[in-house]
PDB file of C-alpha atoms and ligand atoms in Angstrom:
ATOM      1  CA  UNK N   1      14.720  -0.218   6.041  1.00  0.00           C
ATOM      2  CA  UNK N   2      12.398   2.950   5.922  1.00  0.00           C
ATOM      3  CA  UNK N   3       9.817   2.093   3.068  1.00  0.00           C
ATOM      4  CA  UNK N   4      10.571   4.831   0.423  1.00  0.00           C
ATOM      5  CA  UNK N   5      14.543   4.523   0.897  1.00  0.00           C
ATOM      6  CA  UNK N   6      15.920   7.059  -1.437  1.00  0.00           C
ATOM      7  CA  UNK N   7      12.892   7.492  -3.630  1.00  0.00           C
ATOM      8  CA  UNK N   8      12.250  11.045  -4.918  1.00  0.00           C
ATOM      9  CA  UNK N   9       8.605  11.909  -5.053  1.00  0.00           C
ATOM     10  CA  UNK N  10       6.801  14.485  -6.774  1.00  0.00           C
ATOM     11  CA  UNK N  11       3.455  16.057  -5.273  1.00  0.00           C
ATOM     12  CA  UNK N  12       1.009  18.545  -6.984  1.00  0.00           C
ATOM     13  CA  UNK N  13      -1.070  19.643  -4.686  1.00  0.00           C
ATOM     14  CA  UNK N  14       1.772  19.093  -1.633  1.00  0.00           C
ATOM     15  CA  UNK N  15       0.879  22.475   0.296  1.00  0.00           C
ATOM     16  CA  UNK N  16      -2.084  21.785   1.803  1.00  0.00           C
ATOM     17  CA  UNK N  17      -4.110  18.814   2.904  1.00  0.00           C
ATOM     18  CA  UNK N  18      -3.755  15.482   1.218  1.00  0.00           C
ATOM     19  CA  UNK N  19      -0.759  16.424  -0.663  1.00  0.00           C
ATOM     20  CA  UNK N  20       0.922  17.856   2.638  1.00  0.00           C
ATOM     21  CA  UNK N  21       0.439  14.765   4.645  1.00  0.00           C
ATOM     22  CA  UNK N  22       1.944  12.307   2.021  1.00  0.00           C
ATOM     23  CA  UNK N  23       4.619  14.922   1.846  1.00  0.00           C
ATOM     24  CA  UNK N  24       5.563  14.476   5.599  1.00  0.00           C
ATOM     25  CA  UNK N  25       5.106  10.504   5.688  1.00  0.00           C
ATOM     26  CA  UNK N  26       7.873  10.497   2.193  1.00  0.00           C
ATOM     27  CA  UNK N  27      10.418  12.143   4.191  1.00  0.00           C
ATOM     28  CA  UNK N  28       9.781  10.158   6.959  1.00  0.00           C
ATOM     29  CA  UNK N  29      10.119   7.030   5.180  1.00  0.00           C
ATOM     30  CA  UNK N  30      13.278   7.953   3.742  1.00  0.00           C
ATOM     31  CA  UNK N  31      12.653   9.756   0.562  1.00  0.00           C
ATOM     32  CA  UNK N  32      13.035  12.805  -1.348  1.00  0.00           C
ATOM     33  CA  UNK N  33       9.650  15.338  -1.263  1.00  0.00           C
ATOM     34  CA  UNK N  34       9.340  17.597  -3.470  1.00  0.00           C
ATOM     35  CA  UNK N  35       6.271  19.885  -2.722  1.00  0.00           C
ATOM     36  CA  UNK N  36       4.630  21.545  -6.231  1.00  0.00           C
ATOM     37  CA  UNK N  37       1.616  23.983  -4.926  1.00  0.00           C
ATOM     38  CA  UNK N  38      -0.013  26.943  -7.095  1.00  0.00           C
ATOM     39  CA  UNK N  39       0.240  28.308  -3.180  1.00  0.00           C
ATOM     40  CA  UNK N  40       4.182  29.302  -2.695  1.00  0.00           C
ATOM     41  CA  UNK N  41       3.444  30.811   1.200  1.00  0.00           C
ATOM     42  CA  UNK N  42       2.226  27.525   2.737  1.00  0.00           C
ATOM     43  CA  UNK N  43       4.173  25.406   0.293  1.00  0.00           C
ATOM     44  CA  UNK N  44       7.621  27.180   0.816  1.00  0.00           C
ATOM     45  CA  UNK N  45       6.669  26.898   4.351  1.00  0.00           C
ATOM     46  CA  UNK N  46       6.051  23.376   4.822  1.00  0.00           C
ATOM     47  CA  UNK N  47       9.175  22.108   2.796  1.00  0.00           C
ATOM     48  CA  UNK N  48      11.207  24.555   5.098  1.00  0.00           C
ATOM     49  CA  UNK N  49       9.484  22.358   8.065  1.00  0.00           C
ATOM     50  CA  UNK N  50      10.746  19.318   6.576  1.00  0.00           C
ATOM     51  CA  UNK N  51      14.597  19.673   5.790  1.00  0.00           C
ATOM     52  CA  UNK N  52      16.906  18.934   3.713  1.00  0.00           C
ATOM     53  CA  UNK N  53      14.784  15.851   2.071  1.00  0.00           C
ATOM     54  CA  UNK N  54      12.224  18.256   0.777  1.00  0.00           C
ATOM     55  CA  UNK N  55      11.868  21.195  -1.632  1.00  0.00           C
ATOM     56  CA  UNK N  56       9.309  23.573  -2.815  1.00  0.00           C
ATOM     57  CA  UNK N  57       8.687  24.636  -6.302  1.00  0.00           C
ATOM     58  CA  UNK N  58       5.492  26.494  -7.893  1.00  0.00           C
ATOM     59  CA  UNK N  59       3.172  24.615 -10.134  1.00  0.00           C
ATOM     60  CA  UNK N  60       0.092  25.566 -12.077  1.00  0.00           C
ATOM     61  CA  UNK N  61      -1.238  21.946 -13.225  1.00  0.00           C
ATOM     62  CA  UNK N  62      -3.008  23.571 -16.060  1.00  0.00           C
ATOM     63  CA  UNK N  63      -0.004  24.872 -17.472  1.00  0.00           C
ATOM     64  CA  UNK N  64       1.818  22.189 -19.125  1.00  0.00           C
ATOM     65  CA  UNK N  65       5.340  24.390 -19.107  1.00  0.00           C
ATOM     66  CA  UNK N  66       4.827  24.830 -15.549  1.00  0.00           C
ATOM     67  CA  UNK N  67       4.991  20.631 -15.435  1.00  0.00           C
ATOM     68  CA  UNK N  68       8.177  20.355 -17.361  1.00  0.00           C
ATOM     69  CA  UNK N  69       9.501  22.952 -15.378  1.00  0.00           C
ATOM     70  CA  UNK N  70       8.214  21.072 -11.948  1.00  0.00           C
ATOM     71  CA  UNK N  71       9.907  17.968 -13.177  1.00  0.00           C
ATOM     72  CA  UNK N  72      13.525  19.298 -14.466  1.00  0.00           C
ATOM     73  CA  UNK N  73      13.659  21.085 -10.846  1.00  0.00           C
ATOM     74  CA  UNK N  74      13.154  17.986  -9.211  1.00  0.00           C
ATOM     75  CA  UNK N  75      15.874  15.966 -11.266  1.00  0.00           C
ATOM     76  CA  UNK N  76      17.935  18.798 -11.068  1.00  0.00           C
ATOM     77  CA  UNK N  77      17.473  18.913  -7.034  1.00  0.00           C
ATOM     78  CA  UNK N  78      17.214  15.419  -6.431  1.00  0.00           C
ATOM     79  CA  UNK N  79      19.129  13.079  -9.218  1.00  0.00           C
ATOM     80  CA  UNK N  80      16.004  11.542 -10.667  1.00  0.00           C
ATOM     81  CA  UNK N  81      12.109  11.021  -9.953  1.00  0.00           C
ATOM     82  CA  UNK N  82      10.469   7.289  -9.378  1.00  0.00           C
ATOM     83  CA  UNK N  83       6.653   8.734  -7.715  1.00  0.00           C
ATOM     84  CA  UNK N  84       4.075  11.369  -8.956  1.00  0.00           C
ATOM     85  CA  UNK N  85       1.339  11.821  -6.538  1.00  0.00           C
ATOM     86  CA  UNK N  86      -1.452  14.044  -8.614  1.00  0.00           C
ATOM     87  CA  UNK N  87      -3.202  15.657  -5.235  1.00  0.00           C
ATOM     88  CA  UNK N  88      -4.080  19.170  -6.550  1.00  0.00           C
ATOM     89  CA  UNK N  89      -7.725  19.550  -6.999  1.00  0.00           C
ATOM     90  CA  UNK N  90     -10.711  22.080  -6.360  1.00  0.00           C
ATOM     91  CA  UNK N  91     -13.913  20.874  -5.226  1.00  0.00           C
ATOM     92  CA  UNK N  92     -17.346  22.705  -6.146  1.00  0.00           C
ATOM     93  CA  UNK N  93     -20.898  22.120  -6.109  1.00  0.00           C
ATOM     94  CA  UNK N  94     -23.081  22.651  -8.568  1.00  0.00           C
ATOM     95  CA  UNK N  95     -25.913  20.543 -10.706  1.00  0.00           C
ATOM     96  CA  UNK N  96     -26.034  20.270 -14.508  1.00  0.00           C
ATOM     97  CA  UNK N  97     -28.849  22.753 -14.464  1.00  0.00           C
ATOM     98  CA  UNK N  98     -26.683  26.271 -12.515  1.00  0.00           C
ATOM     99  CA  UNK N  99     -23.069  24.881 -13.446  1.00  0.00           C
ATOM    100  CA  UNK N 100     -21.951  27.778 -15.874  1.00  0.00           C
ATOM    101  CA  UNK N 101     -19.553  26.524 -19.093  1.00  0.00           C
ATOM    102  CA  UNK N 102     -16.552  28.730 -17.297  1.00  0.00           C
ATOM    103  CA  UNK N 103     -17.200  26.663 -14.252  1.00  0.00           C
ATOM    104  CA  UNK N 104     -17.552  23.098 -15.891  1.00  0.00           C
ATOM    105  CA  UNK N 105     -14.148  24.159 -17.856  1.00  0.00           C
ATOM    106  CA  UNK N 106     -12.638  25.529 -14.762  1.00  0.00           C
ATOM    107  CA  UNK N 107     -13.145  22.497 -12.616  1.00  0.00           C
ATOM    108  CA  UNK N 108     -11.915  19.517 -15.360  1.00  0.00           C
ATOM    109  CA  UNK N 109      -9.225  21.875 -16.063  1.00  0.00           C
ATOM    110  CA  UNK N 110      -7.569  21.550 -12.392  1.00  0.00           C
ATOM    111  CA  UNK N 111      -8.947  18.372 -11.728  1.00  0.00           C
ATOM    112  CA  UNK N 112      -8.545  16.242 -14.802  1.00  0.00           C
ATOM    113  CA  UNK N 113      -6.475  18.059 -17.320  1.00  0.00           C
ATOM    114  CA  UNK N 114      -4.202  18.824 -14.584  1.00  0.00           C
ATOM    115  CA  UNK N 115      -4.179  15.307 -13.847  1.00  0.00           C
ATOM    116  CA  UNK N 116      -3.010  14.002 -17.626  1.00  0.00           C
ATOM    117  CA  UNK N 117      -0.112  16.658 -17.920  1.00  0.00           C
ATOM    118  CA  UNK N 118       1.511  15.382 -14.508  1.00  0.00           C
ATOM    119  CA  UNK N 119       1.458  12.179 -15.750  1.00  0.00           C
ATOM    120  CA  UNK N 120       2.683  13.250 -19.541  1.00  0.00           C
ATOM    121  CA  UNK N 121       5.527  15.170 -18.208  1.00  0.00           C
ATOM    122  CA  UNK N 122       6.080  12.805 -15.242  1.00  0.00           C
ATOM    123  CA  UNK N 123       6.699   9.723 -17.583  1.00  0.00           C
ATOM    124  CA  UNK N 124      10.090  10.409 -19.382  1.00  0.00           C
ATOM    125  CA  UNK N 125      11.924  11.099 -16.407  1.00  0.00           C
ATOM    126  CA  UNK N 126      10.678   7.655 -14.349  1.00  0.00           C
ATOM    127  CA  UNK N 127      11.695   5.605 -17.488  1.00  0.00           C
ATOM    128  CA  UNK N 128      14.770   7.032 -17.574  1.00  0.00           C
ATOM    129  CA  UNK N 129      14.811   6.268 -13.214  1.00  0.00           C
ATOM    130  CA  UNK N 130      14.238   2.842 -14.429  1.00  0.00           C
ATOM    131  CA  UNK N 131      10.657   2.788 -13.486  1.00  0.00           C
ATOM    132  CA  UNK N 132       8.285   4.678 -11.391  1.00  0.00           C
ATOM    133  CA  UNK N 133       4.501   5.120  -9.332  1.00  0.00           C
ATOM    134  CA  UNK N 134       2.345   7.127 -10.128  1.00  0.00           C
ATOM    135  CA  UNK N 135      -1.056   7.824  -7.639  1.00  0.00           C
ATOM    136  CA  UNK N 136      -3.728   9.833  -8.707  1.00  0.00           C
ATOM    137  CA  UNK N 137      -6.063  10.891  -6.423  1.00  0.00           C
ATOM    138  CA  UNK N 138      -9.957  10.382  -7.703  1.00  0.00           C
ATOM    139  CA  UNK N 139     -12.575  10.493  -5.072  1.00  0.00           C
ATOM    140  CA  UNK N 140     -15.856   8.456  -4.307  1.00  0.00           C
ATOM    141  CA  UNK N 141     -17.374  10.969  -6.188  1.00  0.00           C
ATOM    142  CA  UNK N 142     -15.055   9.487  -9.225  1.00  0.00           C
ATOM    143  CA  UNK N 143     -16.867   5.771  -8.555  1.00  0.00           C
ATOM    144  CA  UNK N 144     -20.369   7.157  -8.824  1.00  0.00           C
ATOM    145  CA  UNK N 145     -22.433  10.178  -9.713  1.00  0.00           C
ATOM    146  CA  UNK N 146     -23.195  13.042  -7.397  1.00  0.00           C
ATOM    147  CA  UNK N 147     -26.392  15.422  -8.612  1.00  0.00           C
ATOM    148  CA  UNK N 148     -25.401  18.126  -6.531  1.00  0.00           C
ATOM    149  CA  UNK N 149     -21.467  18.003  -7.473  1.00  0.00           C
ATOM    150  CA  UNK N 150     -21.711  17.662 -11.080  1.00  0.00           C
ATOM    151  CA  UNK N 151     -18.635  18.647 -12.636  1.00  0.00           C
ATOM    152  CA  UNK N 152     -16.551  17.396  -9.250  1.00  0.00           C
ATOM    153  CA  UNK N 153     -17.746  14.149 -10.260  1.00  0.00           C
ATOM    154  CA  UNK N 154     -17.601  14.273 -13.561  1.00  0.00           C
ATOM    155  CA  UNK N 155     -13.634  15.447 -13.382  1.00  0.00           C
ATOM    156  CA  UNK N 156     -12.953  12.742 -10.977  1.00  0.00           C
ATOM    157  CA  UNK N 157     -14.599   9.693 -12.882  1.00  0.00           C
ATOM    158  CA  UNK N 158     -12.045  11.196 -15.417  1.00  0.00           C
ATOM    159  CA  UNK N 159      -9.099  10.631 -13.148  1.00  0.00           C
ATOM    160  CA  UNK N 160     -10.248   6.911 -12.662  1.00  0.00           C
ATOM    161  CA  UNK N 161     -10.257   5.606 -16.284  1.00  0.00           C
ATOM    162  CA  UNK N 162      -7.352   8.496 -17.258  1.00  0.00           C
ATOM    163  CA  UNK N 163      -5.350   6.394 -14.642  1.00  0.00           C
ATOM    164  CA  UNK N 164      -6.284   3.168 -16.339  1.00  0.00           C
ATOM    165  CA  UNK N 165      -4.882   3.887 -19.787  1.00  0.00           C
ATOM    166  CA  UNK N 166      -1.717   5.278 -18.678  1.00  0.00           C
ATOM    167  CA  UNK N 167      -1.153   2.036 -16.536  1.00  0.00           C
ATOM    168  CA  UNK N 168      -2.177  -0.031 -19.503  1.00  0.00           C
ATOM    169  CA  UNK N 169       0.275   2.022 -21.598  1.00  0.00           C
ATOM    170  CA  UNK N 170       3.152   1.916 -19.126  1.00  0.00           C
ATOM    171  CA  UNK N 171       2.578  -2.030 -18.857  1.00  0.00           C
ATOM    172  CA  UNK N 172       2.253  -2.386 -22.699  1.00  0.00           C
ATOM    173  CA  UNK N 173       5.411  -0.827 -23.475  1.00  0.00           C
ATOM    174  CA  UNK N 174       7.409  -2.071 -20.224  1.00  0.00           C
ATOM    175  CA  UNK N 175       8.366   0.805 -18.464  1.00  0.00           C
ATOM    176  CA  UNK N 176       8.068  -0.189 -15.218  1.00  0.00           C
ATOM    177  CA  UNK N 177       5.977   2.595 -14.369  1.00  0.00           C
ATOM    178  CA  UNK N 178       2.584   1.894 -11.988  1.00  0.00           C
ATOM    179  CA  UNK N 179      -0.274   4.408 -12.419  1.00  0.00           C
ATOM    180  CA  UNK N 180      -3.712   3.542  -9.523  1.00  0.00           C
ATOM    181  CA  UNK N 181      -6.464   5.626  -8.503  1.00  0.00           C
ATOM    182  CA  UNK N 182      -7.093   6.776  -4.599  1.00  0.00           C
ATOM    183  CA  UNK N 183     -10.955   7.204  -3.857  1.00  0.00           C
ATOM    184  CA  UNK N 184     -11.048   9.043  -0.257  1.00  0.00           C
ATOM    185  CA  UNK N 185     -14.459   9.962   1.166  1.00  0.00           C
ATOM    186  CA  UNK N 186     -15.176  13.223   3.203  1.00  0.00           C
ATOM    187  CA  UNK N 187     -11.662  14.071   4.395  1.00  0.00           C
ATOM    188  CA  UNK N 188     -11.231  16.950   7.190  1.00  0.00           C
ATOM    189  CA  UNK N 189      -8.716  19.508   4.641  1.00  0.00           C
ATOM    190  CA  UNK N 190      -9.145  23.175   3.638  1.00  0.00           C
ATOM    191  CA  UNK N 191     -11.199  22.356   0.565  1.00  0.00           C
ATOM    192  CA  UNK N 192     -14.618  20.872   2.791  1.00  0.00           C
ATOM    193  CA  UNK N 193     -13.988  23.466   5.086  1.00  0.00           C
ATOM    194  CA  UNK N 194     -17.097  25.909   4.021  1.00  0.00           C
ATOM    195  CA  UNK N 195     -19.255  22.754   3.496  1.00  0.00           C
ATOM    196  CA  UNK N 196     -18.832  21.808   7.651  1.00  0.00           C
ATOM    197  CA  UNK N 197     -19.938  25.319   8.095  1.00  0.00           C
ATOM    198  CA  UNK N 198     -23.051  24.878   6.086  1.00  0.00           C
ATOM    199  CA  UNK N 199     -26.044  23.646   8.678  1.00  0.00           C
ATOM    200  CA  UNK N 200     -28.507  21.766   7.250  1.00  0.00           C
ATOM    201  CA  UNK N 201     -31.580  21.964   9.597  1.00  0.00           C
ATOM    202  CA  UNK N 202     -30.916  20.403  12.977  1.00  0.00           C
ATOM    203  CA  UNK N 203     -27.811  19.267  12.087  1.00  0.00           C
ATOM    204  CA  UNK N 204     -24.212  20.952  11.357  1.00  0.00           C
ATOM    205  CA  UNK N 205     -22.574  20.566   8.109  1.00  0.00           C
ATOM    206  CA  UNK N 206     -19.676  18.141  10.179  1.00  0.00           C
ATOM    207  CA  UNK N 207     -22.602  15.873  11.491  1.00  0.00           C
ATOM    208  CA  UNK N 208     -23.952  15.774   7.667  1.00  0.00           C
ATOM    209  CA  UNK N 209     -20.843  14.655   6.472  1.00  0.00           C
ATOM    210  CA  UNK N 210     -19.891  12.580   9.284  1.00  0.00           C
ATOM    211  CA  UNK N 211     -23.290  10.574   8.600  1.00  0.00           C
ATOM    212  CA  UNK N 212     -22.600   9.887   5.567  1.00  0.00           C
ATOM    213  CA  UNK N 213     -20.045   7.323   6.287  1.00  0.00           C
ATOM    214  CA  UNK N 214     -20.474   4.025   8.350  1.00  0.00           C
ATOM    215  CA  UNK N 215     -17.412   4.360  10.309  1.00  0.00           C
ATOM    216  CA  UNK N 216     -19.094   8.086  11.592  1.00  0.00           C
ATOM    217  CA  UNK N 217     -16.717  10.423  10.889  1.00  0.00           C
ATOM    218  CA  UNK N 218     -14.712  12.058   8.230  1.00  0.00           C
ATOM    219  CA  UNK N 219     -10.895  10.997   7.337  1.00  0.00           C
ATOM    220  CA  UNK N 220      -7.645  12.483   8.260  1.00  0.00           C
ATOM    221  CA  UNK N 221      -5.312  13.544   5.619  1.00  0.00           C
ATOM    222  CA  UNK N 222      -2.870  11.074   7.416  1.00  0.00           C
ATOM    223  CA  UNK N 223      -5.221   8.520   6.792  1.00  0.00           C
ATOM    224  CA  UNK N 224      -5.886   8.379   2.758  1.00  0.00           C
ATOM    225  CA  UNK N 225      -1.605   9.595   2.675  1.00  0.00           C
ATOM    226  CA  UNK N 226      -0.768   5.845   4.378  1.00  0.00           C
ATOM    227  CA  UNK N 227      -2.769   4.407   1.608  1.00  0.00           C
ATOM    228  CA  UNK N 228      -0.458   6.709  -1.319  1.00  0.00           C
ATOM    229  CA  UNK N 229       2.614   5.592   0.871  1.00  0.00           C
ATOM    230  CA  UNK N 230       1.802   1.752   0.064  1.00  0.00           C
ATOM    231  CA  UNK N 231       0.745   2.743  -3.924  1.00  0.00           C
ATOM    232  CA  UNK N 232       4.314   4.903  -4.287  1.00  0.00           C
ATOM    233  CA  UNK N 233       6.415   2.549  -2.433  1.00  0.00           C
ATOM    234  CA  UNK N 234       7.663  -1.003  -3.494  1.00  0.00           C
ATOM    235  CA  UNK N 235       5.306  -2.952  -1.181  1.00  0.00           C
ATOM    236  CA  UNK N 236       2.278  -2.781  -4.257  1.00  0.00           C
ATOM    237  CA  UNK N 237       4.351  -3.951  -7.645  1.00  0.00           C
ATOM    238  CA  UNK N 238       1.462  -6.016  -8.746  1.00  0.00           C
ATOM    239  CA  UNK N 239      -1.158  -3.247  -8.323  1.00  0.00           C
ATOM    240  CA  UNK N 240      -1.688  -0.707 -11.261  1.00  0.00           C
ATOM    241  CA  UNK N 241      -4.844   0.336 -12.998  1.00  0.00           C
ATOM    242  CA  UNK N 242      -6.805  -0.506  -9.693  1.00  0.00           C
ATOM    243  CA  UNK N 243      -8.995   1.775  -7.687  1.00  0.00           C
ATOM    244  CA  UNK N 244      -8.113   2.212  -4.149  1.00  0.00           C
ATOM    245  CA  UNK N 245     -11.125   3.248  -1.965  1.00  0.00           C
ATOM    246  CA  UNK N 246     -10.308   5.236   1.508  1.00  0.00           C
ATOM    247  CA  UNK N 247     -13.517   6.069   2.818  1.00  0.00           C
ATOM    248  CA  UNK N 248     -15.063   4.425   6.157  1.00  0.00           C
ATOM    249  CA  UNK N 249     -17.311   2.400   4.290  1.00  0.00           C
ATOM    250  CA  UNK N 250     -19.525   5.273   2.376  1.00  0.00           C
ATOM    251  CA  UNK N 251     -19.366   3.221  -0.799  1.00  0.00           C
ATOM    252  CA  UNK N 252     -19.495  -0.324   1.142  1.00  0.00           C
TER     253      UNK N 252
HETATM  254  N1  NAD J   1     -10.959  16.533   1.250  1.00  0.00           N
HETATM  255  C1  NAD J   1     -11.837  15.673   0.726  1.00  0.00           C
HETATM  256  O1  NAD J   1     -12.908  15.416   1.298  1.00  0.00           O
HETATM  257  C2  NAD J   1     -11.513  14.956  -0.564  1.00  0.00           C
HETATM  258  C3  NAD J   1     -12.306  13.847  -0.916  1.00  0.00           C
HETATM  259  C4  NAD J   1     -12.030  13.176  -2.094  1.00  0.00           C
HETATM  260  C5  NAD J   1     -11.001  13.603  -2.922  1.00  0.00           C
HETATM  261  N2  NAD J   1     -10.266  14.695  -2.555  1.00  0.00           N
HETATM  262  C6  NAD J   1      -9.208  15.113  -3.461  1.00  0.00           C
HETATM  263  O2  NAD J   1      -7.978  15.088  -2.791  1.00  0.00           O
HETATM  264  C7  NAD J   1      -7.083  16.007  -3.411  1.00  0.00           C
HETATM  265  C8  NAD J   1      -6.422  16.864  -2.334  1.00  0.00           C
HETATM  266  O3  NAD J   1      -7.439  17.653  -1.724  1.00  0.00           O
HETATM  267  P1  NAD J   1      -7.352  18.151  -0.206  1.00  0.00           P
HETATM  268  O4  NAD J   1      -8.574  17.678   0.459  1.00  0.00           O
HETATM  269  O5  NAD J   1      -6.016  17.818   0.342  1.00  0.00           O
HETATM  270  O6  NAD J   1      -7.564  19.719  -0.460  1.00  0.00           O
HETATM  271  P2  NAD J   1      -6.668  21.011  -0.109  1.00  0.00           P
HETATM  272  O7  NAD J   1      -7.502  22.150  -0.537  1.00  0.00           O
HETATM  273  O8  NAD J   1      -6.198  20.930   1.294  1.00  0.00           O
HETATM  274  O9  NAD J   1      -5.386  20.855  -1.069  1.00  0.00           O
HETATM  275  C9  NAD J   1      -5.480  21.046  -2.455  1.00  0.00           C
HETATM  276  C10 NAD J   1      -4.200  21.722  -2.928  1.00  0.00           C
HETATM  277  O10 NAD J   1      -4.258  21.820  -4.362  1.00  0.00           O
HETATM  278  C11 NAD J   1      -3.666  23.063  -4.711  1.00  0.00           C
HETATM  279  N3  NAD J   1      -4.125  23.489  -6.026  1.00  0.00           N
HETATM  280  C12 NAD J   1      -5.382  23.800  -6.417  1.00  0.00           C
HETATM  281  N4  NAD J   1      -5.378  24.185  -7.704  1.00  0.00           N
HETATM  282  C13 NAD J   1      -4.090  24.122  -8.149  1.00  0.00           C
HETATM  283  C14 NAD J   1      -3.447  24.395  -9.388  1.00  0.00           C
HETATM  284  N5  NAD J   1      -4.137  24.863 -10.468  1.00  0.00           N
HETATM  285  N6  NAD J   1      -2.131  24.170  -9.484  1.00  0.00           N
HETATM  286  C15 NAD J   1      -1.412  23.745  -8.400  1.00  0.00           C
HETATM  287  N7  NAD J   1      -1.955  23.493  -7.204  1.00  0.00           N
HETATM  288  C16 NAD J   1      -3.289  23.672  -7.078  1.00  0.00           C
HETATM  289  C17 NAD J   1      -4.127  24.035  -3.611  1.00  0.00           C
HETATM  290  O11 NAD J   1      -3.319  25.191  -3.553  1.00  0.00           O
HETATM  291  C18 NAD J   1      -3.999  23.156  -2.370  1.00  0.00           C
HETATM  292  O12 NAD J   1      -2.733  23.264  -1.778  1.00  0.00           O
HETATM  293  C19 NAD J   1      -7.929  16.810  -4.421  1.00  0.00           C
HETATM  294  O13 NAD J   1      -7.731  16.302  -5.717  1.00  0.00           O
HETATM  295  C20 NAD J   1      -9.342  16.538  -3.969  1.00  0.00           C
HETATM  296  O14 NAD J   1     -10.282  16.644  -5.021  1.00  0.00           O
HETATM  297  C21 NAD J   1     -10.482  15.378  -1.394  1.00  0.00           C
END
């Protein structure tokens, strides 16, 4: 039996990268996709790619009308919703010295508040499913600090104890509803493209990165999305409120 057999998924962030490779593995384990992206070309796009299974519909996760709406057209489409993967996320660097108030606001805004409305709005609809996963993705950056990605780090250690209460609140009040955490390393997407262009004296910004982790190279998107396809489908029921690390042995 394909491992998401008639589960309907919801993914912020399910244009591009992370987001768009969990999108493709849900319909090809059997489930519904249901692509939310502030970016309607590539989004629209990819849920054309995938069939009948998927479906595209604009989401600003800073807008919490833009949530509800996200999650009555995916009812509405597909008959109910049992996973939320929160994928949608900006990365920036900056140090607590140069990182402007606009910028510290701008980044938890995407990253974390963005985060807490897809689970608010997310919740009603999964109890009324009967129960329901939701995967938030943190980073490594969200297990430990990062001087020269400040307010990335600081937004993603929010995701990581943000995802702890709502699984302690789900469990508490017996929903049935999971909530875990996703820590990926350096993953080759859109959002580290300008940093592999940045050299760094006799080495390229790819062989910087790549260093960084033991295995010696950056993840696929395909990679951390097999990890959110175990978390959303029924294989994990004991597992919520736990960090899941996906990084070739950077934090080891
Ligand atoms: N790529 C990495 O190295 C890496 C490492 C650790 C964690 N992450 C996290 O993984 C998640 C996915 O990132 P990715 O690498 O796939 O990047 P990506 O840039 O390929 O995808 C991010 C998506 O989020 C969407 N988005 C941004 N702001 C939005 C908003 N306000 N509303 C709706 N959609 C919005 C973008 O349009 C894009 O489609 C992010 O949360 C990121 O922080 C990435």
């Amino acid at each position: 039996m394909p491992r998401l057999d008639g589960k309907v998924v919801l993914l912020s962030g399910g244009a591009s990268g992370i987001g768009a490779a969990t999108a493709r593995l849900v319909v090809g384990e059997g489930g519904k996709a249901v692509l939310a992206d502030r970016d309607e070309a590539k989004g629209r796009a990819l849920a054309e790619a995938l069939g009948a299974a998927a479906h595209f519909v604009p989401l600003d996760v800073v807008q919490e009308p833009s949530w509800q709406a996200a999650v009555a057209a995916t009812t509405e489409k597909f008959g109910a919703l049992h996973g939320l993967l929160n994928a949608a996320g900006v990365g920036v660097r900056n140090t607590i010295e140069d990182c402007t108030l606009e910028e510290y606001r701008r980044i938890n805004d995407i990253n974390s508040l963005g985060t807490f409305l897809g689970c608010k709005s997310a919740i009603g609809a999964m109890k009324e499913a009967g129960g329901g996963s939701i995967v938030n993705i943190s980073s490594v950056l969200g297990l430990r600090g990062a001087a020269h990605a400040m307010a990335y780090s600081a937004s993603k250690g929010a995701v990581r104890t943000l995802t702890k209460n709502v699984a302690l609140h789900c469990a508490q009040m017996k929903y049935n509803i999971r909530c875990n955490s996703v820590h990926p390393g350096y993953i080759d997407t859109p959002m580290i493209a300008p940093r592999l262009e940045q050299n760094a004296g006799n080495m390229t910004g790819r062989q910087s990165l790549e260093e960084l982790h033991p295995l010696g190279r950056l993840g696929r998107a395909e990679e951390v999305a097999h990890m959110i396809l175990f978390l959303l489908s029924n294989e994990s029921t004991f597992s919520t409120g736990s960090e899941f690390v996906c990084d070739g042995g950077l934090t080891a």
